[in-house]
Structure formats: structure tokens, C-alpha cells
Coordinates of C-alpha atoms and ligand atoms in Angstrom, one line a residue:
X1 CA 49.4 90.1 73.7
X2 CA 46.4 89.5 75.2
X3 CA 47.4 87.3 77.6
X4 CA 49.5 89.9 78.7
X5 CA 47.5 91.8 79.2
X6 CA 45.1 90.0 81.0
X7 CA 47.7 89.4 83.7
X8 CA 49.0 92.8 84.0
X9 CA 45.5 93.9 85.3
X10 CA 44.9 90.9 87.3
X11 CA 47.9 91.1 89.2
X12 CA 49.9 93.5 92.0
X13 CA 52.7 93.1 94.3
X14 CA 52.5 92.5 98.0
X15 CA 54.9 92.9 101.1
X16 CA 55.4 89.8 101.4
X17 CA 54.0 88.9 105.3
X18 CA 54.3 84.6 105.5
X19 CA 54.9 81.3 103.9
X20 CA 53.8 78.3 102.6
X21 CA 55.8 75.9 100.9
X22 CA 53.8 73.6 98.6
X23 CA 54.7 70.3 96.9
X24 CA 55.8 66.9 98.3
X25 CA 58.2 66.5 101.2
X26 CA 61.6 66.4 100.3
X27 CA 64.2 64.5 103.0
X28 CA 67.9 65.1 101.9
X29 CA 70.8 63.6 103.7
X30 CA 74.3 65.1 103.2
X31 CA 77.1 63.1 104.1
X32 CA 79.5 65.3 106.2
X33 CA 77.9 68.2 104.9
X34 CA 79.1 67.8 101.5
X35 CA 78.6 69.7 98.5
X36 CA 79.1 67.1 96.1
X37 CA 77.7 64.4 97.5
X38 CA 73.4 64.1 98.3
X39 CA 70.7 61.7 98.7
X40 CA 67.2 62.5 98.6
X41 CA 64.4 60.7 99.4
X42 CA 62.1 59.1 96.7
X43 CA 60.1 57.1 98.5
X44 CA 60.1 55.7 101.7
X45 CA 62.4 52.9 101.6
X46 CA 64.3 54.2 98.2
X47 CA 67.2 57.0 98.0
X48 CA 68.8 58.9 95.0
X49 CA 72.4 59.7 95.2
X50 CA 73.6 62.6 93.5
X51 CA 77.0 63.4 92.9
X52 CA 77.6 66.7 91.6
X53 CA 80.6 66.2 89.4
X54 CA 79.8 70.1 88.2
X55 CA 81.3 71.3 90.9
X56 CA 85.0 69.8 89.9
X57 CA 85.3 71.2 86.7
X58 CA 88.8 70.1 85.8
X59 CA 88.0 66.2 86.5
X60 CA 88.1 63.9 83.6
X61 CA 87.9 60.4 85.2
X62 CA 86.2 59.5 88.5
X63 CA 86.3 56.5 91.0
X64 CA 83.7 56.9 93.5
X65 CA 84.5 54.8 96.6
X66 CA 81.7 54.8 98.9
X67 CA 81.2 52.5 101.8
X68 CA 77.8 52.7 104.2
X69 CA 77.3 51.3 107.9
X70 CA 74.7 48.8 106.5
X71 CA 74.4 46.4 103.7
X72 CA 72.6 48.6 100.7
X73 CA 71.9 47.7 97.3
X74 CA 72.6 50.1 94.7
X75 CA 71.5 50.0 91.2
X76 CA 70.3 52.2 88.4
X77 CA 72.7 54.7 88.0
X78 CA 72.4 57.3 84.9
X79 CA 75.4 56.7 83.1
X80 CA 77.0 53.5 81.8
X81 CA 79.4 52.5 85.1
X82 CA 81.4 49.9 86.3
X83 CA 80.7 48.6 89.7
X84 CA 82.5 46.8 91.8
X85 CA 80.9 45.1 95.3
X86 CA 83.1 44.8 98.3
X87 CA 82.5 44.0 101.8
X88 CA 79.3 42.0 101.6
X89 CA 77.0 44.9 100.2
X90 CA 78.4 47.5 102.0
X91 CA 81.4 49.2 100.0
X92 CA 80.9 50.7 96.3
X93 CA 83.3 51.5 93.6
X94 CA 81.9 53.1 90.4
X95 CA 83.7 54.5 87.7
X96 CA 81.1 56.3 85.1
X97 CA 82.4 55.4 81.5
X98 CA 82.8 57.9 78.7
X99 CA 82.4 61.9 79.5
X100 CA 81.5 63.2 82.9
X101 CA 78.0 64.6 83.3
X102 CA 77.5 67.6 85.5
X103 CA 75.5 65.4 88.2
X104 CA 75.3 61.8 88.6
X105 CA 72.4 59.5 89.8
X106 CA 71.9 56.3 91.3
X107 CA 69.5 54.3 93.5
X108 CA 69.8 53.1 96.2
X109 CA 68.0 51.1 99.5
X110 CA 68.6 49.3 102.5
X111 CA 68.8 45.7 102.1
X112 CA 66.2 45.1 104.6
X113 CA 64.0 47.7 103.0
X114 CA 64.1 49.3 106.3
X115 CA 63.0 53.5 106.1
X116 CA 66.4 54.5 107.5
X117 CA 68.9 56.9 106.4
X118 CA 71.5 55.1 104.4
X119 CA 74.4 56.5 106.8
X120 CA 77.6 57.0 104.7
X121 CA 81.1 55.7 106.5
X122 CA 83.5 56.7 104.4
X123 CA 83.3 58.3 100.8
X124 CA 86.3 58.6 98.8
X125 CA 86.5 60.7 95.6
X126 CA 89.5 59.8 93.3
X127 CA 90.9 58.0 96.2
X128 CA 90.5 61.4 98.8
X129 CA 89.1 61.0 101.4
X130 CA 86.2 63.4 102.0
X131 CA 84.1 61.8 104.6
X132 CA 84.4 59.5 107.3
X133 CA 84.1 59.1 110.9
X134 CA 87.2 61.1 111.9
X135 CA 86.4 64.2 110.0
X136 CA 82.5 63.7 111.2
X137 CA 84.2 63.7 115.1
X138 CA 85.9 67.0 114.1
X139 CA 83.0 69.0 112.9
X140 CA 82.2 70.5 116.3
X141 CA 80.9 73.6 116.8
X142 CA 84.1 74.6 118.7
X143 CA 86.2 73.4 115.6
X144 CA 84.0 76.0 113.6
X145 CA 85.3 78.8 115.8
X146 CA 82.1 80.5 116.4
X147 CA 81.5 79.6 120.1
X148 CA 84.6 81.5 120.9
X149 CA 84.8 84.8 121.9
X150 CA 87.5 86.7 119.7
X151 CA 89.4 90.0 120.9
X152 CA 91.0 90.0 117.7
X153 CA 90.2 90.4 114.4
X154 CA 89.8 87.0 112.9
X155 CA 88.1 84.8 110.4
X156 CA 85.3 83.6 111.3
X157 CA 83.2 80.3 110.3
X158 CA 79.6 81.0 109.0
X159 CA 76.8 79.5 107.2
X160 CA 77.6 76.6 108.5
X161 CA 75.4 73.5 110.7
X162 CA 76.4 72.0 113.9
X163 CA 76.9 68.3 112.3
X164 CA 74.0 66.8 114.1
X165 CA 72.3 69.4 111.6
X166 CA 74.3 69.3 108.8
X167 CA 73.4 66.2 107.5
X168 CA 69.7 65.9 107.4
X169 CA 67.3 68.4 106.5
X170 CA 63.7 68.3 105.7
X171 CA 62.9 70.5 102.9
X172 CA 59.6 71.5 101.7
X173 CA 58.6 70.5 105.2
X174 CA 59.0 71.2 109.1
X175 CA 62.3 72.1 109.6
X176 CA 64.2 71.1 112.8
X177 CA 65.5 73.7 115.7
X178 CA 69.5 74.0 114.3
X179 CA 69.1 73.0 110.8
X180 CA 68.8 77.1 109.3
X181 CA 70.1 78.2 112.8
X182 CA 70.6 82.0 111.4
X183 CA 67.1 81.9 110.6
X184 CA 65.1 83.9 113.6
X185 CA 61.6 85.6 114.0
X186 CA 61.0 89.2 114.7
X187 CA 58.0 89.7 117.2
X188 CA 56.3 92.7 117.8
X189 CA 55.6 93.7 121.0
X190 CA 51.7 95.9 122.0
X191 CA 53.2 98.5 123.6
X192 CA 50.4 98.6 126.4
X193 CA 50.0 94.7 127.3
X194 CA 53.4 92.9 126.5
X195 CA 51.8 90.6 124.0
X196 CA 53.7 89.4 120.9
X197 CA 52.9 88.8 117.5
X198 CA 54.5 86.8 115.0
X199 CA 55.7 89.8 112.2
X200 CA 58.2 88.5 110.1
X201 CA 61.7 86.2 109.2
X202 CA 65.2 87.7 109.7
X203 CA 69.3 86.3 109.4
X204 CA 71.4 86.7 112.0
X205 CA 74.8 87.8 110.4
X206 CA 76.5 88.6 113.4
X207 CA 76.3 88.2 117.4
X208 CA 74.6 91.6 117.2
X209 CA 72.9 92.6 114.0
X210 CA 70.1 90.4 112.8
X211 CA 68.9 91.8 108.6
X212 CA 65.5 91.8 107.8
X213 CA 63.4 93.6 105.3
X214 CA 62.7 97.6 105.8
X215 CA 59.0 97.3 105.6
X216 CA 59.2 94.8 108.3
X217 CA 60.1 97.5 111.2
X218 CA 58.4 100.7 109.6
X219 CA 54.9 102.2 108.0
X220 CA 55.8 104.8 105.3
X221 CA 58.2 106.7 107.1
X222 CA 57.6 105.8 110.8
X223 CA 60.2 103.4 112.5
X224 CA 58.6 100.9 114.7
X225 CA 60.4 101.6 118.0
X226 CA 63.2 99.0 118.9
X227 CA 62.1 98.4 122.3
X228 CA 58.7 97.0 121.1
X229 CA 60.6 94.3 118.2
X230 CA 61.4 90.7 120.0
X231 CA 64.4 88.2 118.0
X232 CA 63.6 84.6 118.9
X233 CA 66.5 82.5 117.6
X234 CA 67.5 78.8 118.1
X235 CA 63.8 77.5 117.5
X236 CA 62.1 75.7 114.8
X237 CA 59.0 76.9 116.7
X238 CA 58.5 80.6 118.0
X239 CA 55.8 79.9 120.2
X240 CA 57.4 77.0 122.4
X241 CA 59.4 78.9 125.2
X242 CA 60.7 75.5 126.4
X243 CA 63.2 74.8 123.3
X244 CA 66.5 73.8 124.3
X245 CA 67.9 76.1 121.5
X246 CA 65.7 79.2 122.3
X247 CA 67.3 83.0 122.8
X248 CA 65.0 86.2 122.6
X249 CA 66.5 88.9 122.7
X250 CA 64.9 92.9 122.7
X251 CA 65.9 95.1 119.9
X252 CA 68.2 97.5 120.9
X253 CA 68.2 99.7 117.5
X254 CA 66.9 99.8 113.9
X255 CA 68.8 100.9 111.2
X256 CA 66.5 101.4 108.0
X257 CA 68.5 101.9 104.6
X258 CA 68.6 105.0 103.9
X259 CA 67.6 104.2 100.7
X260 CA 64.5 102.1 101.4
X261 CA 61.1 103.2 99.9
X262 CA 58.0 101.3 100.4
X263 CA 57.2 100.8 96.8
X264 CA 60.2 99.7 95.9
X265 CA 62.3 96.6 96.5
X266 CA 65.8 98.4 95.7
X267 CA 66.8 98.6 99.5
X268 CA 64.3 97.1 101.4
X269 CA 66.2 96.4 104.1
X270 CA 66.8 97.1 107.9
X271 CA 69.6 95.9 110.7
X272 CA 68.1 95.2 113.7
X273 CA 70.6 95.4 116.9
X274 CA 70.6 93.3 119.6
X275 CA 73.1 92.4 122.8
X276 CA 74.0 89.8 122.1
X277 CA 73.8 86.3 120.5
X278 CA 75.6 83.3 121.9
X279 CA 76.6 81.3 119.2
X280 CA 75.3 77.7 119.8
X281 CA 74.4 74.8 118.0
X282 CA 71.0 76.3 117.3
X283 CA 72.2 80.1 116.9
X284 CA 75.1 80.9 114.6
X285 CA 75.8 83.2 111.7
X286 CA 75.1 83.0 108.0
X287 CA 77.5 84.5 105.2
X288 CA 76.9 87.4 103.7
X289 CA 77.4 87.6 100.0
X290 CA 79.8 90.4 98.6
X291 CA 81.6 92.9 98.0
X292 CA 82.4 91.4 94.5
X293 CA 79.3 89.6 93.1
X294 CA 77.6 89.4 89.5
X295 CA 73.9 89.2 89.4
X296 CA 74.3 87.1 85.9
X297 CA 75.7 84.5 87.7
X298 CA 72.5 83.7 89.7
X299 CA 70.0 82.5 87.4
X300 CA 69.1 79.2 87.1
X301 CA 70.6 78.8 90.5
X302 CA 69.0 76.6 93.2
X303 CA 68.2 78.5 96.6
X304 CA 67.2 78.3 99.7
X305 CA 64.0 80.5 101.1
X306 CA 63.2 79.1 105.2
X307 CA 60.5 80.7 107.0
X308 CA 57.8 80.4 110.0
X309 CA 54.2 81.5 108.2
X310 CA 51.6 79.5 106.8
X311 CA 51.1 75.9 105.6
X312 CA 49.6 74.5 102.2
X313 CA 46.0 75.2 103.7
X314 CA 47.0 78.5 104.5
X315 CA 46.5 78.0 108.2
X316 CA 49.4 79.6 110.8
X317 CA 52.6 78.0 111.6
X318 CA 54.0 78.4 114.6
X319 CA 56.8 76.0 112.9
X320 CA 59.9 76.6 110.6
X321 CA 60.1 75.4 107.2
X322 CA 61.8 75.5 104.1
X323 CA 62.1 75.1 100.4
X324 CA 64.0 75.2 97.5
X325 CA 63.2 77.9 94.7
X326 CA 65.1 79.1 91.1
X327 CA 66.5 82.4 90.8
X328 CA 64.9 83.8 87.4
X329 CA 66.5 86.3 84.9
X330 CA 64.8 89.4 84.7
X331 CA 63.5 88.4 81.2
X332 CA 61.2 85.1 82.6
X333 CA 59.5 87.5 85.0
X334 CA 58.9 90.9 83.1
X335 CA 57.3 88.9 80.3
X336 CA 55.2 86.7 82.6
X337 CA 53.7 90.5 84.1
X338 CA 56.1 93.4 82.6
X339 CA 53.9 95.7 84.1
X340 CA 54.8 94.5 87.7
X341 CA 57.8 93.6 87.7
X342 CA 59.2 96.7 86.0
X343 CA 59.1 98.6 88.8
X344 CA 60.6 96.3 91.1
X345 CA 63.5 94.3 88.9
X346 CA 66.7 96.4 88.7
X347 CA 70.5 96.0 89.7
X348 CA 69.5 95.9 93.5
X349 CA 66.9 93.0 93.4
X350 CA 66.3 90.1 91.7
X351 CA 63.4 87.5 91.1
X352 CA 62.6 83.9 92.0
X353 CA 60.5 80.7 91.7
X354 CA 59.7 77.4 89.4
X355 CA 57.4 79.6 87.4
X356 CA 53.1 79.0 87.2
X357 CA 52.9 75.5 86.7
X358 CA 55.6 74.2 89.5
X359 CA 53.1 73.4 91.9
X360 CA 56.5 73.6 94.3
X361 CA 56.5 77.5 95.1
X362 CA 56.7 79.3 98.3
X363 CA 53.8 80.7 98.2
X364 CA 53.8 83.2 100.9
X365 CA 56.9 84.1 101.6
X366 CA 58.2 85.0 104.7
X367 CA 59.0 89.1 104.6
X368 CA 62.6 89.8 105.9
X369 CA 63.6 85.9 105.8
X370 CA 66.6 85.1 103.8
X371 CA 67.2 83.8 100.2
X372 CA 70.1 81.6 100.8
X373 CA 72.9 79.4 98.8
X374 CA 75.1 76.3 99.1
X375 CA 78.4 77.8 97.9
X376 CA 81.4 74.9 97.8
X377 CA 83.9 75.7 100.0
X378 CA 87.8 74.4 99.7
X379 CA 87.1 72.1 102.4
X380 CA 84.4 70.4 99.9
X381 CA 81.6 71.4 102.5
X382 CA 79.2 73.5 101.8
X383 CA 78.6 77.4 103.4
X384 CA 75.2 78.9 103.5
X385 CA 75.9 82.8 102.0
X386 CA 72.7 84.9 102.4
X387 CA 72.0 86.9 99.2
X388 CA 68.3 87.7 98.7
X389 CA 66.0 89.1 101.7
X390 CA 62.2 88.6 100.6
X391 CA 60.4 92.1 99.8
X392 CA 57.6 91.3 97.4
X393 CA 55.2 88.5 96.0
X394 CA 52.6 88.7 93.4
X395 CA 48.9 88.8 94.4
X396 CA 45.6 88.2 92.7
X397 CA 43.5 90.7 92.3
X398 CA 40.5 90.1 94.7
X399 CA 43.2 88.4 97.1
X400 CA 45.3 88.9 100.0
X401 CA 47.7 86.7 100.2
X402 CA 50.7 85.2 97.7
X403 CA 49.5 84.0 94.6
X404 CA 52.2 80.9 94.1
X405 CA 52.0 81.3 90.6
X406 CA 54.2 84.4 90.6
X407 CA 57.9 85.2 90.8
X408 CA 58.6 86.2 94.2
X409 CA 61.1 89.9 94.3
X410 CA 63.9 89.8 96.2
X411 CA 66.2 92.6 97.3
X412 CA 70.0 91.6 96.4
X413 CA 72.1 91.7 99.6
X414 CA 75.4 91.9 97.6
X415 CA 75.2 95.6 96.1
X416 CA 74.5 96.6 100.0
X417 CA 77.7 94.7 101.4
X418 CA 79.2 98.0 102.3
X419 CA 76.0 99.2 104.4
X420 CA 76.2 95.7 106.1
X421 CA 79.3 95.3 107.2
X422 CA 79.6 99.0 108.5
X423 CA 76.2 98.6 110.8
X424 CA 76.5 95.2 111.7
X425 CA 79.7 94.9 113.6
X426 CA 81.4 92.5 111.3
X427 CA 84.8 92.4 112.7
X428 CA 86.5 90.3 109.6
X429 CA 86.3 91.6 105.9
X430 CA 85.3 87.9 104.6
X431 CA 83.8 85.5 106.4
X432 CA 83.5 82.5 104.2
X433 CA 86.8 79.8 104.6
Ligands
NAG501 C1 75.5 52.5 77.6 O1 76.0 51.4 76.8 C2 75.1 51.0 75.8 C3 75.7 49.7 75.2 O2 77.1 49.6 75.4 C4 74.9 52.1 74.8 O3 74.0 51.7 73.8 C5 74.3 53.3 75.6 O4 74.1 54.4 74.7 C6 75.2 53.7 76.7 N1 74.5 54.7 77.5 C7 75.1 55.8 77.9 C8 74.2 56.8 78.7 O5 76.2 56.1 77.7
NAG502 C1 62.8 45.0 99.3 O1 62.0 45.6 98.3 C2 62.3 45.2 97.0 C3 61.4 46.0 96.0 O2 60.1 46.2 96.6 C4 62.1 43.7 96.8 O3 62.4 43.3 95.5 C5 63.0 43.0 97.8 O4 62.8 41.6 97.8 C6 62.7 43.5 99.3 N1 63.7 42.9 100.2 C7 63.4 42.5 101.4 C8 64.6 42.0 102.2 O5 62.3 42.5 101.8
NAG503 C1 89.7 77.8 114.7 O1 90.8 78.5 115.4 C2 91.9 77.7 115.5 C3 93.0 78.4 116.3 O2 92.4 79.5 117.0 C4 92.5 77.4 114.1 O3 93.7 76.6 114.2 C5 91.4 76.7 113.3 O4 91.9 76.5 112.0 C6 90.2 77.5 113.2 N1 89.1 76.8 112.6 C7 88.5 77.2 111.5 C8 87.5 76.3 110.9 O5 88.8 78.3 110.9
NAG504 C1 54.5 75.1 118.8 O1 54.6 75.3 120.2 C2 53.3 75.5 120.8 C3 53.6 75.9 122.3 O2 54.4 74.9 122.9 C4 52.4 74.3 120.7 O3 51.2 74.6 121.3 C5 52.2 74.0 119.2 O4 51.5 72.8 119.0 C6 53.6 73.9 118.5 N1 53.3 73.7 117.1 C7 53.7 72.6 116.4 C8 53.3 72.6 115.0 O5 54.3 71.7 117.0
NAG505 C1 66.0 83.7 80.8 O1 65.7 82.4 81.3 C2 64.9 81.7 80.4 C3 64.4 80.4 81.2 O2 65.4 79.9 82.0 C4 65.6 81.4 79.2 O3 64.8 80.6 78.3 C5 66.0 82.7 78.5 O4 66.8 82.4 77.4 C6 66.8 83.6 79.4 N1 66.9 84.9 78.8 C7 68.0 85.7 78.9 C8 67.9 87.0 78.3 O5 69.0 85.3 79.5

């Protein structure tokens, strides 16, 4: 009780104005963009492949068939397997004995200990084929559709990478321009000199509407104008005008919810519009989540949160980065403060992190930046579907900035579907495949 107490004094909630993403660096490689399939960097000649057998629910036996362009050696895998060698060290095929786990581990490194990726060339799952040089070659950005310009009505790709993207990302570190290439930064312009500053994150979820949070474009009441708000997309660096990927484009509206108050993290939200994105290898489209949606089914889910801000030593970043965090049930984060978080936690907003003694939190967040996750699609690849925008973080009292130890309030895109799609010129009713 009295610890409770203690932090319900010591604590308040912040608009939440940059990030920094703390913990070790995190490389993960995903072969063709797969869900199932993952390795992650342990250390700097050593890789961990995961294969996410969760995600096929009705499987009850599994050959894996992998084979990589270099000789590898692959040992220590969680369950008891049988392994056969092929190819001189370059071809695998395991078979994990007794009941399938929901995610299965092994080791693995280059034979000559060299730091590279351990490039996949063709990874077969109960004798499918899921990934190999022929289905890399058609993973253009044409083949996703969104470099074409539609009269029609049609179904389009998002929350999806270029390939030379999809399949290695950085996390917990300096991001790279096209690997979150929905993720943009809203500048605000001085309306007597021209000079921009950094304000906050946003997603673009369609060639015109970019969604960011409401307190991001307004003080109590007042809307910023548009003509003074600046979208720089395409970068993993909003300062460098000389990125290959780079668009900025002026505001040409604001739509605040209607709903939005400032205290409040119900509908803190605002759709900025702009003429117009091309979609690129750097610039395209996330997923929105909705109509139909259950918030039940997101805790203890793994996200997504990227952002320009601050580093670990809380110094600026001109530079993108990213991180993973763990979307809480209500419960975990009203007891940690009840007295905070009962004002903001409700069916339009939810909360995240790894809890006070992670040590891997975002810490500031990026206000207006996305909450994002890896949703299987039927062409076993992953799609990025937004479904938090960051509102508020916890401070300390007798502080300014995030306090990593708190959950970080985000409000729920999915309740607001409707409001989206109406302002935002979707011209399709879903946009995931
Ligand atoms: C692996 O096999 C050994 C001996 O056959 C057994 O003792 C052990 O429990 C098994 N481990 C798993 C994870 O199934
Ligand atoms: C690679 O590293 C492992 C573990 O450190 C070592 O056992 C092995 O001999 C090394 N191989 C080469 C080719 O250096
Ligand atoms: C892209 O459009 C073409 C025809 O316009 C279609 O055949 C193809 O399936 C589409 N690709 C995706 C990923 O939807
Ligand atoms: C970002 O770009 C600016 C301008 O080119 C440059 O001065 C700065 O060093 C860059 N930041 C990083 C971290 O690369
Ligand atoms: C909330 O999550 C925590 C930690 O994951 C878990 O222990 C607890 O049972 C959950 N509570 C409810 C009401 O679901």
C-alpha cells in the first residue's frame, strides 16, 4: 500500500515529445521478409534462428529445410531434433521430435567466423517453398502495387518494405532510410524566419494523409496553422537534405478529432494533409488496424514503436530508431500507478512497455509516432498494421522528460477506423492482402 502510494505522488503523465531506446543493439535478419522465420544477432560472429511454429497452429510435424549461400554450422537447437547435413555445410534438415513448441531456437555461425549475415537461399517448410531467390527477385516495389497510380478502386499493398529493407533491420539502434518507410517527421515552421524545428513522429497511411497525435499540431484549443507544419519522409535522418529517399512536403490541412482533449489520451489524434506522397522505396504506406479489432487480443504482444528524438544520454537525434516494447493489460499498469493511469486507460487507448526493471524501454517516446505490428499475412510475409499513436509517458516528479520505468499510453487507432478512413482518402475498404 505504501508503495503505492509513494508512486502515485511521485509520478505524472507527460505528452510525450522524443525518444530514446535503451538496451543492447539488436540486428535481425528476416529471410524474405518472413514471419516465421528470424535470426537475431547474439554476438558478433553468432546468430539465433527462430522459427515461429505459433504462427501455424494446425501443424503437428515439421521438416525444416534450410539451405544458406555459405558453409554455416548450426548447433544447439532447444528441442531434441534430428539433423541431417547436406551440401558440404550449407543445407539443413531438422525435424524437432515430440510436440511442437510455439518458437524454436537454434545457433548458428559462419564457418569462417566471419561477422556477416548468414544469407538464407532457400528455406522450405514441410517441403513449401517459402523463400528463395526467385520469390526474393519478385518482391519489387512495383510487384507491391504501390508505385502505381490507381483510377480505380483497388487493393492496395501496405506495411510492407522494399526487399533491400525487408530483410535487415536494426532494432534498438539507428535505423536505415526505407526500413519504417511510413515513419515521417512533422517540423514546425517560425512563421517569421522559415526555420524548422524537429516537433514530433507521424505514419503515413495514405499518399495524402499522414496520422499523428492531436497535441502534436494544437495548444489547448488552438490549431497550429497547416502552412507552418513541414512532413519529411523517406529519411532515417531529418536534418540531411541530401538523402536519396527524402520528400517534404507542406501541410495542407489539419484535422484534429473531434474528440481530442488535452488531458486525455481517448482521441489524441490529428490527420495531417498533404499533396502528395510518391510511393518509393523509402516512402510507402502502413496498415491501419480495424474496423473489427479486440483490445484483449493485444497484450503480451510484441510491438514496434520507431522514432527520431533522443539517445540513451539523452542528447538529440537527428537519426531514426526503433525498438521493440509489450503491450500491457490495463491491470499491470493501474497497479504499478492506479492513480495515473486511471485517467488515461479506457476502450480508446491502451498501455505499453517491459515494465521498471527492463532496462529495454523507450524511454522518451516519440509523440505522434506509431505503435506498430508484424501481422502474418497468407503469403507467410509479414505486414506492418499501425495500431497505437504515442500520447503519454510517465515522468518523475522533479523531471522533464520520460521516466523509462513507466508504461508508456497509447491511443488505440482501431476504435477510430471510421474517422480515418473518411479523412484520409483511403480509396479501398482493407488494405492488408
Ligand atoms: C531430449 O532427449 C533426452 C534423452 O533422450 C531427454 O532426457 C530430454 O528430456 C529430451 N529433451 C527435450 C527438450 O525433449
Ligand atoms: C570459430 O569460432 C569457434 C568458437 O569461438 C571456434 O571453435 C572455431 O574453431 C572457429 N573457427 C574458425 C574457422 O576460426
Ligand atoms: C498488383 O497488380 C497486379 C495487376 O494490376 C496484380 O496481378 C497483382 O496481384 C497485384 N499485386 C499485389 C501484391 O496485390
Ligand atoms: C544528420 O545529418 C546532418 C546533416 O547532414 C549531419 O550533420 C548529422 O551528423 C547527421 N546525423 C547523424 C547521426 O548521422
Ligand atoms: C495482466 O498481465 C499480467 C502480466 O502479464 C498477468 O500476470 C495478469 O494475470 C494479467 N491480468 C489480467 C486481468 O489479465
Amino acid at each position: 500500500m505504501f508503495f503505492n502510494f509513494l508512486l502515485c505522488v511521485a509520478l505524472s503523465m507527460l505528452e510525450v515529445e522524443s525518444m530514446a531506446i535503451e538496451g543492447s543493439v539488436l540486428t535481425r535478419y528476416d529471410p524474405c521478409g518472413l514471419g516465421v522465420l528470424q535470426f537475431d544477432k547474439v554476438t558478433a560472429a553468432e546468430w539465433r534462428g527462430v522459427v515461429y511454429f505459433e504462427l501455424y497452429p494446425h501443424l503437428t510435424e515439421v521438416e525444416i529445410d534450410i539451405q544458406f549461400e555459405r558453409q554455416v554450422e548450426l548447433y544447439g537447437s532447444s528441442q531434441n531434433s534430428t539433423m541431417s547435413v547436406r551440401d558440404d555445410w550449407h543445407r539443413f534438415i531438422l525435424r524437432p521430435k515430440g510436440a511442437l513448441p510455439k518458437q524454436y531456437f537454434f545457433l548458428l555461425r559462419l564457418a569462417d567466423n566471419s561477422t556477416q549475415v548468414p544469407t538464407v537461399a532457400n528455406f522450405k517448410l514441410n517441403n513449401v517453398m517459402l523463400c528463395n531467390d526467385a520469390i526474393k527477385a519478385a518482391q519489387t516495389i512495383d510487384s507491391l502495387n504501390v508505385t502505381t497510380n490507381p483510377k480505380e478502386v483497388y487493393k492496395q499493398v501496405c506495411g510492407r518494405r522494399a526487399l533491400e529493407h525487408a530483410e535487415l533491420t536494426s532494432v534498438r539502434t539507428q535505423a536505415l532510410a526505407g526500413d519504417w518507410p511510413w515513419h515521417v517527421a512533422l517540423l514546425k515552421k517560425n512563421p517569421n524566419s522559415d526555420v524548422t524545428r524537429y516537433e514530433c513522429g507521424g505514419s503515413i497511411i495514405s499518399s495524402t494523409a499522414v496520422l499523428t497525435a492531436g497535441h502534436c499540431v494544437s495548444r489547448g484549443d488552438i490549431l497550429i496553422e497547416a502552412r507552418l507544419v513541414v512532413i519529411v519522409a523517406g529519411v532515417n535522418n531529418h536534418t540531411d537534405y541530401n538523402q536519396i529517399g527524402r520528400q517534404a512536403l507542406v501541410a495542407r490541412d489539419i484535422v484534429l478529432h473531434p474528440g481530442y482533449t488535452d488531458p486525455l489520451a481517448t482521441s489524441d489524434l490529428a490527420i495531417i494533409k498533404v499533396h502528395k506522397f510518391k510511393y518509393t522505396a523509402f516512402v510507402q504506406p502502413v496498415c491501419l488496424w480495424g474496423p473489427v479489432y479486440s483490445k484483449e487480443d493485444l497484450y503480451g504482444k510484441q510491438a514496434t514503436v520507431v522514432g527520431f528524438g533522443y539517445t540513451e544520454t539523452n542528447q538529440p537525434s537527428d537519426v531514426l530508431r526503433s525498438a521493440y516494447t509489450m503491450i500491457q493489460n490495463d491491470t499491470t499498469c493501474l497497479s504499478y500507478s492506479p492513480k495515473v493511469y486511471k485517467n488515461l486507460l479506457n476502450e480508446f487507448s491502451f498501455c505499453a512497455g517491459y515494465g521498471p526493471n527492463s532496462g529495454i524501454n523507450p524511454r522518451n517516446g516519440d509523440s505522434g509516432g506509431g505503435l506498430v505490428l508484424g501481422v502474418l499475412q497468407s503469403d507467410h510475409k509479414i505486414s506492418y498494421i499501425l495500431r497505437g499513436v504515442l500520447s503519454k509517458c510517465g515522468v518523475s516528479v522533479g523531471h522533464t522528460e520520460c521516466d523509462p520505468q513507466h508504461y508508456v499510453v497509447y491511443t488505440d487507432v482501431a476504435p477510430h477506423y471510421t474517422w480515418l478512413y473518411h479523412h484520409s482518402g483511403l480509396k479501398y475498404r482493407s488494405n492488408i492482402l
